[in-house]
PDB file of C-alpha atoms in Angstrom:
ATOM      1  CA  UNK M   1       2.980   9.813 -40.814  1.00 53.00           C
ATOM      2  CA  UNK M   2       1.170   9.953 -37.496  1.00 77.00           C
ATOM      3  CA  UNK M   3       3.737   7.467 -36.013  1.00 80.00           C
ATOM      4  CA  UNK M   4       6.649   9.703 -37.113  1.00 82.00           C
ATOM      5  CA  UNK M   5       4.972  12.791 -35.389  1.00 78.00           C
ATOM      6  CA  UNK M   6       4.312  10.770 -32.227  1.00 77.00           C
ATOM      7  CA  UNK M   7       7.915   9.660 -32.195  1.00 78.00           C
ATOM      8  CA  UNK M   8       9.160  13.184 -32.810  1.00 78.00           C
ATOM      9  CA  UNK M   9       6.996  14.445 -29.913  1.00 75.00           C
ATOM     10  CA  UNK M  10       8.219  11.908 -27.485  1.00 74.00           C
ATOM     11  CA  UNK M  11      11.842  12.233 -28.308  1.00 76.00           C
ATOM     12  CA  UNK M  12      12.203  15.975 -29.147  1.00 77.00           C
ATOM     13  CA  UNK M  13       8.857  18.048 -28.992  1.00 75.00           C
ATOM     14  CA  UNK M  14       7.919  17.599 -25.285  1.00 72.00           C
ATOM     15  CA  UNK M  15      11.415  18.329 -24.207  1.00 74.00           C
ATOM     16  CA  UNK M  16      11.562  21.750 -25.744  1.00 72.00           C
ATOM     17  CA  UNK M  17      12.245  24.642 -23.270  1.00 66.00           C
ATOM     18  CA  UNK M  18       8.975  26.456 -24.106  1.00 63.00           C
ATOM     19  CA  UNK M  19       7.041  23.499 -22.598  1.00 64.00           C
ATOM     20  CA  UNK M  20       8.694  24.261 -19.175  1.00 63.00           C
ATOM     21  CA  UNK M  21       6.915  27.596 -19.081  1.00 65.00           C
ATOM     22  CA  UNK M  22       3.409  26.175 -19.837  1.00 68.00           C
ATOM     23  CA  UNK M  23       0.837  26.363 -17.055  1.00 71.00           C
ATOM     24  CA  UNK M  24      -2.470  24.793 -16.287  1.00 70.00           C
ATOM     25  CA  UNK M  25      -3.616  21.305 -17.456  1.00 79.00           C
ATOM     26  CA  UNK M  26      -1.508  21.266 -20.567  1.00 75.00           C
ATOM     27  CA  UNK M  27       1.716  22.059 -18.731  1.00 73.00           C
ATOM     28  CA  UNK M  28       0.962  19.467 -16.007  1.00 78.00           C
ATOM     29  CA  UNK M  29      -0.001  16.941 -18.559  1.00 79.00           C
ATOM     30  CA  UNK M  30       3.360  17.350 -20.500  1.00 78.00           C
ATOM     31  CA  UNK M  31       5.365  17.171 -17.334  1.00 80.00           C
ATOM     32  CA  UNK M  32       3.674  13.730 -16.382  1.00 84.00           C
ATOM     33  CA  UNK M  33       3.991  12.430 -19.862  1.00 85.00           C
ATOM     34  CA  UNK M  34       7.840  13.157 -19.478  1.00 85.00           C
ATOM     35  CA  UNK M  35       7.847  11.296 -16.176  1.00 86.00           C
ATOM     36  CA  UNK M  36       5.961   8.431 -17.624  1.00 88.00           C
ATOM     37  CA  UNK M  37       8.278   8.159 -20.723  1.00 88.00           C
ATOM     38  CA  UNK M  38      11.324   8.202 -18.749  1.00 87.00           C
ATOM     39  CA  UNK M  39      10.055   5.581 -16.294  1.00 90.00           C
ATOM     40  CA  UNK M  40       9.307   3.311 -19.193  1.00 89.00           C
ATOM     41  CA  UNK M  41      12.841   3.919 -20.656  1.00 90.00           C
ATOM     42  CA  UNK M  42      14.492   3.316 -17.272  1.00 90.00           C
ATOM     43  CA  UNK M  43      12.243   0.314 -16.475  1.00 92.00           C
ATOM     44  CA  UNK M  44      13.662  -1.355 -19.676  1.00 90.00           C
ATOM     45  CA  UNK M  45      17.177  -0.163 -19.555  1.00 89.00           C
ATOM     46  CA  UNK M  46      17.763  -1.194 -15.878  1.00 88.00           C
ATOM     47  CA  UNK M  47      16.555  -4.672 -16.510  1.00 86.00           C
ATOM     48  CA  UNK M  48      13.684  -4.623 -14.087  1.00 88.00           C
ATOM     49  CA  UNK M  49      12.256  -7.790 -15.719  1.00 87.00           C
ATOM     50  CA  UNK M  50      15.220  -9.662 -14.113  1.00 90.00           C
ATOM     51  CA  UNK M  51      14.445  -8.055 -10.822  1.00 91.00           C
ATOM     52  CA  UNK M  52      10.810  -9.007 -10.947  1.00 92.00           C
ATOM     53  CA  UNK M  53      11.695 -12.644 -11.780  1.00 91.00           C
ATOM     54  CA  UNK M  54      14.074 -12.720  -8.836  1.00 91.00           C
ATOM     55  CA  UNK M  55      11.633 -11.062  -6.601  1.00 92.00           C
ATOM     56  CA  UNK M  56       8.951 -13.575  -7.659  1.00 91.00           C
ATOM     57  CA  UNK M  57      11.082 -16.446  -6.604  1.00 90.00           C
ATOM     58  CA  UNK M  58      11.958 -14.862  -3.273  1.00 89.00           C
ATOM     59  CA  UNK M  59       8.320 -14.211  -2.602  1.00 88.00           C
ATOM     60  CA  UNK M  60       7.335 -17.852  -3.195  1.00 86.00           C
ATOM     61  CA  UNK M  61      10.036 -18.912  -0.731  1.00 84.00           C
ATOM     62  CA  UNK M  62       9.073 -16.339   1.926  1.00 84.00           C
ATOM     63  CA  UNK M  63       5.279 -16.444   1.717  1.00 82.00           C
ATOM     64  CA  UNK M  64       4.772 -19.367   3.966  1.00 78.00           C
ATOM     65  CA  UNK M  65       7.220 -18.378   6.744  1.00 78.00           C
ATOM     66  CA  UNK M  66       5.737 -14.785   6.709  1.00 78.00           C
ATOM     67  CA  UNK M  67       2.272 -16.136   7.266  1.00 78.00           C
ATOM     68  CA  UNK M  68       3.533 -18.641   9.847  1.00 77.00           C
ATOM     69  CA  UNK M  69       4.783 -15.745  11.860  1.00 75.00           C
ATOM     70  CA  UNK M  70       1.399 -13.871  11.282  1.00 76.00           C
ATOM     71  CA  UNK M  71      -0.614 -16.935  12.336  1.00 76.00           C
ATOM     72  CA  UNK M  72       1.717 -17.434  15.376  1.00 75.00           C
ATOM     73  CA  UNK M  73       1.253 -13.770  16.559  1.00 74.00           C
ATOM     74  CA  UNK M  74      -2.478 -13.906  15.802  1.00 74.00           C
ATOM     75  CA  UNK M  75      -2.898 -17.021  18.024  1.00 74.00           C
ATOM     76  CA  UNK M  76      -1.539 -15.068  20.867  1.00 70.00           C
ATOM     77  CA  UNK M  77      -4.403 -12.482  20.399  1.00 70.00           C
ATOM     78  CA  UNK M  78      -6.906 -15.351  19.622  1.00 72.00           C
ATOM     79  CA  UNK M  79      -7.412 -13.940  16.137  1.00 69.00           C
ATOM     80  CA  UNK M  80      -6.028 -16.908  14.013  1.00 71.00           C
ATOM     81  CA  UNK M  81      -9.542 -17.784  12.640  1.00 76.00           C
ATOM     82  CA  UNK M  82     -10.214 -14.120  11.577  1.00 73.00           C
ATOM     83  CA  UNK M  83      -6.640 -13.934   9.989  1.00 73.00           C
ATOM     84  CA  UNK M  84      -7.588 -17.017   7.949  1.00 77.00           C
ATOM     85  CA  UNK M  85     -10.878 -15.470   6.759  1.00 75.00           C
ATOM     86  CA  UNK M  86      -9.121 -12.301   5.959  1.00 71.00           C
ATOM     87  CA  UNK M  87      -6.417 -14.159   3.963  1.00 74.00           C
ATOM     88  CA  UNK M  88      -8.903 -16.066   1.971  1.00 77.00           C
ATOM     89  CA  UNK M  89     -10.747 -12.915   1.116  1.00 72.00           C
ATOM     90  CA  UNK M  90      -7.501 -11.298   0.195  1.00 67.00           C
ATOM     91  CA  UNK M  91      -6.560 -14.244  -2.115  1.00 70.00           C
ATOM     92  CA  UNK M  92     -10.175 -14.746  -3.347  1.00 67.00           C
ATOM     93  CA  UNK M  93      -8.880 -14.896  -6.921  1.00 62.00           C
ATOM     94  CA  UNK M  94      -6.533 -17.774  -5.943  1.00 67.00           C
ATOM     95  CA  UNK M  95      -8.601 -19.924  -3.521  1.00 72.00           C
ATOM     96  CA  UNK M  96      -6.367 -22.971  -3.896  1.00 71.00           C
ATOM     97  CA  UNK M  97      -3.168 -21.053  -3.204  1.00 73.00           C
ATOM     98  CA  UNK M  98      -4.679 -19.452  -0.245  1.00 76.00           C
ATOM     99  CA  UNK M  99      -5.732 -22.891   1.185  1.00 79.00           C
ATOM    100  CA  UNK M 100      -2.326 -24.447   0.433  1.00 77.00           C
ATOM    101  CA  UNK M 101      -0.467 -21.413   2.120  1.00 77.00           C
ATOM    102  CA  UNK M 102      -2.752 -21.613   5.224  1.00 78.00           C
ATOM    103  CA  UNK M 103      -2.187 -25.385   5.541  1.00 80.00           C
ATOM    104  CA  UNK M 104       1.676 -25.177   5.123  1.00 75.00           C
ATOM    105  CA  UNK M 105       1.708 -22.153   7.578  1.00 75.00           C
ATOM    106  CA  UNK M 106      -0.223 -24.184  10.184  1.00 74.00           C
ATOM    107  CA  UNK M 107       1.865 -27.335   9.462  1.00 74.00           C
ATOM    108  CA  UNK M 108       5.016 -25.080  10.017  1.00 70.00           C
ATOM    109  CA  UNK M 109       3.866 -24.035  13.475  1.00 67.00           C
ATOM    110  CA  UNK M 110       2.840 -27.503  14.490  1.00 69.00           C
ATOM    111  CA  UNK M 111       6.260 -28.923  13.628  1.00 64.00           C
ATOM    112  CA  UNK M 112       8.006 -25.941  15.213  1.00 61.00           C
ATOM    113  CA  UNK M 113       5.962 -26.380  18.394  1.00 58.00           C
ATOM    114  CA  UNK M 114       6.978 -30.061  18.603  1.00 53.00           C
ATOM    115  CA  UNK M 115      10.711 -29.117  18.141  1.00 53.00           C
ATOM    116  CA  UNK M 116      10.912 -30.742  14.709  1.00 49.00           C
ATOM    117  CA  UNK M 117      11.842 -27.459  12.910  1.00 50.00           C
ATOM    118  CA  UNK M 118      15.173 -26.442  14.473  1.00 52.00           C
ATOM    119  CA  UNK M 119      18.672 -25.555  13.351  1.00 55.00           C
ATOM    120  CA  UNK M 120      18.571 -25.654   9.518  1.00 63.00           C
ATOM    121  CA  UNK M 121      14.859 -25.293   9.303  1.00 62.00           C
ATOM    122  CA  UNK M 122      14.817 -22.197  11.440  1.00 67.00           C
ATOM    123  CA  UNK M 123      17.712 -20.597   9.514  1.00 74.00           C
ATOM    124  CA  UNK M 124      16.027 -21.268   6.205  1.00 73.00           C
ATOM    125  CA  UNK M 125      12.898 -19.744   7.348  1.00 74.00           C
ATOM    126  CA  UNK M 126      14.695 -16.472   8.471  1.00 76.00           C
ATOM    127  CA  UNK M 127      16.918 -16.544   5.329  1.00 80.00           C
ATOM    128  CA  UNK M 128      14.024 -16.758   2.941  1.00 82.00           C
ATOM    129  CA  UNK M 129      12.263 -13.742   4.582  1.00 81.00           C
ATOM    130  CA  UNK M 130      15.304 -11.605   5.094  1.00 82.00           C
ATOM    131  CA  UNK M 131      16.471 -12.471   1.528  1.00 85.00           C
ATOM    132  CA  UNK M 132      13.193 -11.097   0.198  1.00 86.00           C
ATOM    133  CA  UNK M 133      13.479  -7.823   2.022  1.00 85.00           C
ATOM    134  CA  UNK M 134      17.157  -7.621   0.874  1.00 86.00           C
ATOM    135  CA  UNK M 135      16.286  -8.112  -2.699  1.00 89.00           C
ATOM    136  CA  UNK M 136      13.442  -5.605  -2.497  1.00 89.00           C
ATOM    137  CA  UNK M 137      15.792  -3.026  -0.997  1.00 89.00           C
ATOM    138  CA  UNK M 138      18.489  -3.850  -3.625  1.00 88.00           C
ATOM    139  CA  UNK M 139      16.081  -3.227  -6.493  1.00 90.00           C
ATOM    140  CA  UNK M 140      14.878  -0.072  -5.015  1.00 90.00           C
ATOM    141  CA  UNK M 141      18.346   1.230  -4.369  1.00 89.00           C
ATOM    142  CA  UNK M 142      19.142   0.543  -8.027  1.00 89.00           C
ATOM    143  CA  UNK M 143      16.193   2.734  -9.026  1.00 90.00           C
ATOM    144  CA  UNK M 144      17.166   5.543  -6.638  1.00 91.00           C
ATOM    145  CA  UNK M 145      20.964   5.115  -7.633  1.00 87.00           C
ATOM    146  CA  UNK M 146      21.759   4.676  -3.921  1.00 85.00           C
ATOM    147  CA  UNK M 147      25.415   3.579  -3.495  1.00 79.00           C
ATOM    148  CA  UNK M 148      25.661   3.526   0.273  1.00 77.00           C
ATOM    149  CA  UNK M 149      24.302   0.218   1.668  1.00 75.00           C
ATOM    150  CA  UNK M 150      23.000  -0.271   5.106  1.00 75.00           C
ATOM    151  CA  UNK M 151      25.652  -1.701   7.630  1.00 73.00           C
ATOM    152  CA  UNK M 152      25.310  -5.216   8.709  1.00 75.00           C
ATOM    153  CA  UNK M 153      24.051  -4.286  12.264  1.00 76.00           C
ATOM    154  CA  UNK M 154      21.450  -1.936  10.707  1.00 75.00           C
ATOM    155  CA  UNK M 155      20.403  -4.597   8.087  1.00 75.00           C
ATOM    156  CA  UNK M 156      19.754  -7.131  11.003  1.00 74.00           C
ATOM    157  CA  UNK M 157      17.895  -4.576  13.093  1.00 77.00           C
ATOM    158  CA  UNK M 158      15.783  -3.060  10.319  1.00 76.00           C
ATOM    159  CA  UNK M 159      14.933  -6.303   8.570  1.00 74.00           C
ATOM    160  CA  UNK M 160      14.037  -7.998  11.842  1.00 73.00           C
ATOM    161  CA  UNK M 161      11.756  -5.086  12.812  1.00 74.00           C
ATOM    162  CA  UNK M 162      10.061  -5.520   9.388  1.00 74.00           C
ATOM    163  CA  UNK M 163       9.652  -9.193   9.839  1.00 70.00           C
ATOM    164  CA  UNK M 164       7.764  -8.573  13.041  1.00 71.00           C
ATOM    165  CA  UNK M 165       6.022  -5.330  12.322  1.00 73.00           C
ATOM    166  CA  UNK M 166       4.360  -6.505   9.033  1.00 71.00           C
ATOM    167  CA  UNK M 167       2.533  -9.416  10.835  1.00 68.00           C
ATOM    168  CA  UNK M 168       1.208  -6.878  13.514  1.00 71.00           C
ATOM    169  CA  UNK M 169      -0.053  -4.529  10.762  1.00 71.00           C
ATOM    170  CA  UNK M 170      -1.817  -7.429   8.988  1.00 68.00           C
ATOM    171  CA  UNK M 171      -3.333  -8.387  12.323  1.00 68.00           C
ATOM    172  CA  UNK M 172      -4.567  -4.760  12.873  1.00 69.00           C
ATOM    173  CA  UNK M 173      -5.919  -4.492   9.379  1.00 67.00           C
ATOM    174  CA  UNK M 174      -7.826  -7.786   9.965  1.00 65.00           C
ATOM    175  CA  UNK M 175      -9.276  -6.341  13.265  1.00 64.00           C
ATOM    176  CA  UNK M 176     -10.327  -3.188  11.642  1.00 66.00           C
ATOM    177  CA  UNK M 177     -12.074  -5.266   9.029  1.00 65.00           C
ATOM    178  CA  UNK M 178     -13.922  -7.230  11.692  1.00 64.00           C
ATOM    179  CA  UNK M 179     -14.760  -4.062  13.444  1.00 65.00           C
ATOM    180  CA  UNK M 180     -16.181  -2.407  10.298  1.00 65.00           C
ATOM    181  CA  UNK M 181     -18.133  -5.530   9.269  1.00 65.00           C
ATOM    182  CA  UNK M 182     -19.678  -5.593  12.843  1.00 69.00           C
ATOM    183  CA  UNK M 183     -20.691  -1.904  12.568  1.00 68.00           C
ATOM    184  CA  UNK M 184     -22.133  -2.561   9.189  1.00 63.00           C
ATOM    185  CA  UNK M 185     -24.105  -5.558  10.372  1.00 64.00           C
ATOM    186  CA  UNK M 186     -25.717  -3.487  13.200  1.00 66.00           C
ATOM    187  CA  UNK M 187     -26.589  -0.764  10.778  1.00 63.00           C
ATOM    188  CA  UNK M 188     -28.433  -3.102   8.200  1.00 65.00           C
ATOM    189  CA  UNK M 189     -32.019  -2.217   9.663  1.00 64.00           C
ATOM    190  CA  UNK M 190     -31.193   1.502   8.688  1.00 64.00           C
ATOM    191  CA  UNK M 191     -31.842   2.030   4.832  1.00 61.00           C
ATOM    192  CA  UNK M 192     -29.512   4.872   4.371  1.00 64.00           C
ATOM    193  CA  UNK M 193     -26.758   4.129   6.920  1.00 62.00           C
ATOM    194  CA  UNK M 194     -26.893   0.324   5.903  1.00 62.00           C
ATOM    195  CA  UNK M 195     -26.296   1.154   2.190  1.00 69.00           C
ATOM    196  CA  UNK M 196     -23.620   3.716   2.946  1.00 72.00           C
ATOM    197  CA  UNK M 197     -21.743   1.294   5.496  1.00 66.00           C
ATOM    198  CA  UNK M 198     -21.712  -1.383   2.870  1.00 68.00           C
ATOM    199  CA  UNK M 199     -20.305   1.084   0.155  1.00 68.00           C
ATOM    200  CA  UNK M 200     -17.627   2.251   2.546  1.00 70.00           C
ATOM    201  CA  UNK M 201     -16.572  -1.479   3.315  1.00 69.00           C
ATOM    202  CA  UNK M 202     -16.255  -2.095  -0.515  1.00 71.00           C
ATOM    203  CA  UNK M 203     -14.116   1.078  -0.659  1.00 75.00           C
ATOM    204  CA  UNK M 204     -11.705  -0.114   1.999  1.00 75.00           C
ATOM    205  CA  UNK M 205      -9.339  -2.019  -0.539  1.00 72.00           C
ATOM    206  CA  UNK M 206      -9.353   0.873  -2.885  1.00 80.00           C
ATOM    207  CA  UNK M 207      -7.928   3.097   0.087  1.00 83.00           C
ATOM    208  CA  UNK M 208      -5.625   0.428   1.715  1.00 83.00           C
ATOM    209  CA  UNK M 209      -3.917  -0.620  -1.391  1.00 85.00           C
ATOM    210  CA  UNK M 210      -2.580   2.755  -2.468  1.00 89.00           C
ATOM    211  CA  UNK M 211      -1.671   3.571   1.137  1.00 89.00           C
ATOM    212  CA  UNK M 212       0.341   0.355   1.265  1.00 88.00           C
ATOM    213  CA  UNK M 213       2.355   1.263  -1.877  1.00 91.00           C
ATOM    214  CA  UNK M 214       2.943   4.893  -0.758  1.00 92.00           C
ATOM    215  CA  UNK M 215       4.366   3.540   2.596  1.00 90.00           C
ATOM    216  CA  UNK M 216       6.357   0.914   0.596  1.00 90.00           C
ATOM    217  CA  UNK M 217       7.994   3.519  -1.696  1.00 93.00           C
ATOM    218  CA  UNK M 218       8.823   5.798   1.189  1.00 91.00           C
ATOM    219  CA  UNK M 219      10.194   3.145   3.655  1.00 88.00           C
ATOM    220  CA  UNK M 220      12.127   0.534   1.410  1.00 87.00           C
ATOM    221  CA  UNK M 221      14.688   2.684  -0.361  1.00 88.00           C
ATOM    222  CA  UNK M 222      17.828   3.587   1.646  1.00 85.00           C
ATOM    223  CA  UNK M 223      17.399   7.229   0.927  1.00 87.00           C
ATOM    224  CA  UNK M 224      14.917   9.965   1.801  1.00 89.00           C
ATOM    225  CA  UNK M 225      11.662   9.822  -0.262  1.00 91.00           C
ATOM    226  CA  UNK M 226       9.155  12.502   0.130  1.00 92.00           C
ATOM    227  CA  UNK M 227       5.784  11.254   0.852  1.00 92.00           C
ATOM    228  CA  UNK M 228       4.305  13.887  -1.601  1.00 91.00           C
ATOM    229  CA  UNK M 229       6.230  12.485  -4.459  1.00 91.00           C
ATOM    230  CA  UNK M 230       5.033   8.890  -3.652  1.00 92.00           C
ATOM    231  CA  UNK M 231       1.384   9.625  -3.529  1.00 93.00           C
ATOM    232  CA  UNK M 232       0.437   9.524  -7.289  1.00 92.00           C
ATOM    233  CA  UNK M 233       2.746   6.558  -8.163  1.00 93.00           C
ATOM    234  CA  UNK M 234       1.285   4.813  -5.122  1.00 93.00           C
ATOM    235  CA  UNK M 235      -2.341   5.510  -6.288  1.00 93.00           C
ATOM    236  CA  UNK M 236      -1.443   4.227  -9.728  1.00 93.00           C
ATOM    237  CA  UNK M 237       0.247   1.010  -8.363  1.00 93.00           C
ATOM    238  CA  UNK M 238      -2.715   0.380  -6.051  1.00 90.00           C
ATOM    239  CA  UNK M 239      -5.295   0.889  -8.901  1.00 90.00           C
ATOM    240  CA  UNK M 240      -3.087  -1.206 -11.272  1.00 92.00           C
ATOM    241  CA  UNK M 241      -3.214  -4.192  -8.726  1.00 89.00           C
ATOM    242  CA  UNK M 242      -6.904  -4.003  -8.240  1.00 85.00           C
ATOM    243  CA  UNK M 243      -7.445  -4.120 -11.991  1.00 87.00           C
ATOM    244  CA  UNK M 244      -4.981  -6.965 -12.205  1.00 85.00           C
ATOM    245  CA  UNK M 245      -7.158  -8.808  -9.531  1.00 80.00           C
ATOM    246  CA  UNK M 246     -10.284  -8.014 -11.427  1.00 78.00           C
ATOM    247  CA  UNK M 247      -8.812  -9.634 -14.585  1.00 78.00           C
ATOM    248  CA  UNK M 248      -7.408 -12.531 -12.890  1.00 74.00           C
ATOM    249  CA  UNK M 249     -10.840 -13.403 -11.279  1.00 68.00           C
ATOM    250  CA  UNK M 250     -12.760 -12.877 -14.452  1.00 66.00           C
ATOM    251  CA  UNK M 251      -9.962 -14.597 -16.612  1.00 63.00           C
ATOM    252  CA  UNK M 252     -10.573 -17.868 -14.912  1.00 59.00           C
ATOM    253  CA  UNK M 253     -13.484 -18.402 -17.376  1.00 57.00           C
ATOM    254  CA  UNK M 254     -11.052 -18.040 -20.254  1.00 58.00           C
ATOM    255  CA  UNK M 255      -8.430 -20.450 -18.691  1.00 59.00           C
ATOM    256  CA  UNK M 256     -11.027 -23.173 -18.066  1.00 55.00           C
ATOM    257  CA  UNK M 257      -9.287 -25.416 -20.649  1.00 55.00           C
ATOM    258  CA  UNK M 258      -5.917 -24.759 -18.898  1.00 56.00           C
ATOM    259  CA  UNK M 259      -7.439 -25.837 -15.671  1.00 57.00           C
ATOM    260  CA  UNK M 260      -8.883 -28.888 -17.241  1.00 56.00           C
ATOM    261  CA  UNK M 261      -5.424 -29.967 -18.431  1.00 57.00           C
ATOM    262  CA  UNK M 262      -3.457 -29.241 -15.349  1.00 56.00           C
ATOM    263  CA  UNK M 263      -6.035 -29.670 -12.751  1.00 56.00           C
ATOM    264  CA  UNK M 264      -5.230 -28.291  -9.244  1.00 57.00           C
ATOM    265  CA  UNK M 265      -1.648 -27.960 -10.392  1.00 59.00           C
ATOM    266  CA  UNK M 266      -2.768 -25.100 -12.527  1.00 61.00           C
ATOM    267  CA  UNK M 267      -3.129 -22.823  -9.510  1.00 66.00           C
ATOM    268  CA  UNK M 268       0.691 -22.654  -9.082  1.00 73.00           C
ATOM    269  CA  UNK M 269       1.853 -21.223 -12.506  1.00 76.00           C
ATOM    270  CA  UNK M 270      -1.066 -19.003 -12.477  1.00 76.00           C
ATOM    271  CA  UNK M 271      -0.156 -17.623  -8.999  1.00 80.00           C
ATOM    272  CA  UNK M 272       3.496 -17.258 -10.197  1.00 85.00           C
ATOM    273  CA  UNK M 273       2.178 -15.215 -13.104  1.00 85.00           C
ATOM    274  CA  UNK M 274       0.066 -13.078 -10.822  1.00 85.00           C
ATOM    275  CA  UNK M 275       3.141 -12.460  -8.672  1.00 88.00           C
ATOM    276  CA  UNK M 276       5.271 -11.577 -11.503  1.00 92.00           C
ATOM    277  CA  UNK M 277       3.054  -9.066 -12.822  1.00 92.00           C
ATOM    278  CA  UNK M 278       2.555  -7.529  -9.479  1.00 92.00           C
ATOM    279  CA  UNK M 279       6.295  -7.016  -9.224  1.00 94.00           C
ATOM    280  CA  UNK M 280       6.255  -5.426 -12.698  1.00 95.00           C
ATOM    281  CA  UNK M 281       3.600  -3.045 -11.582  1.00 94.00           C
ATOM    282  CA  UNK M 282       5.500  -2.294  -8.272  1.00 94.00           C
ATOM    283  CA  UNK M 283       8.939  -1.637  -9.725  1.00 95.00           C
ATOM    284  CA  UNK M 284       7.500   0.450 -12.578  1.00 95.00           C
ATOM    285  CA  UNK M 285       5.673   2.680 -10.176  1.00 94.00           C
ATOM    286  CA  UNK M 286       8.876   2.884  -8.070  1.00 94.00           C
ATOM    287  CA  UNK M 287      10.541   4.182 -11.212  1.00 94.00           C
ATOM    288  CA  UNK M 288       7.646   6.799 -11.543  1.00 93.00           C
ATOM    289  CA  UNK M 289       8.207   7.834  -7.910  1.00 94.00           C
ATOM    290  CA  UNK M 290      11.890   8.370  -8.634  1.00 93.00           C
ATOM    291  CA  UNK M 291      11.127  10.362 -11.532  1.00 91.00           C
ATOM    292  CA  UNK M 292       8.520  12.328  -9.685  1.00 90.00           C
ATOM    293  CA  UNK M 293      11.174  13.442  -7.181  1.00 91.00           C
ATOM    294  CA  UNK M 294      14.130  13.855  -9.463  1.00 87.00           C
ATOM    295  CA  UNK M 295      12.758  15.144 -12.607  1.00 79.00           C
ATOM    296  CA  UNK M 296      14.806  18.309 -12.448  1.00 72.00           C
ATOM    297  CA  UNK M 297      18.143  16.344 -12.298  1.00 70.00           C
TER     298      UNK M 297
END
């Protein structure tokens, strides 16, 4: 009986016109429940599980070239060591994957410097990164129902700009982390300020992750997305990613037998699963962002 009532409310009850006139917490709750329900429906009907799988594959192909560019730019600023430390902290739940990516990226740069990677290798590097950006934009355009695609010239300019801007942003974030940790270290002798600085440093990921998703949802679609409509979906995506990270780290205890069977190879399928779930979160919250802006339509 309760299931029938819940089904009736989701399909009929919350869409009645009298709910549009409700104010306060009840009205806002019903409005957000509508958006969540439609986001779930569209997430399933638009086949985002297929998009997430394709994006996960593209991510695996592009991750080494992207970080090779990051390390190359960081070496120009003499920050490559700090970038490695930052990346290991970022991938603390997948230390084996982090170590493999760093080794492959450094090897990539060594061979590129010696002239081994030329021609086909360089083309593959750019193709893997640009293909990832293209697939992300295509998935987002499907969500936003954008029919007009970027011209080839604009694709080349915009994608190359992203290819070089993202590493610079990563380096800036790493530099800010170093700056904050330096300040926190100088304040350890002060009881209140030392405790407060440590708390603020722990708070940084909870601020940066939602900000990343908000910017991601505004920039990637080939249409105008209002920043105010991306704030709540961006916060939800950021919090969901942090929760995923928490369960991944603490889930290693449960997966001890899995690691015992597959050894170090177990890091790869677990990392692929983490990437896949991350794209599920990203695409679902993109649908929620679309609903938040276009609910009246």
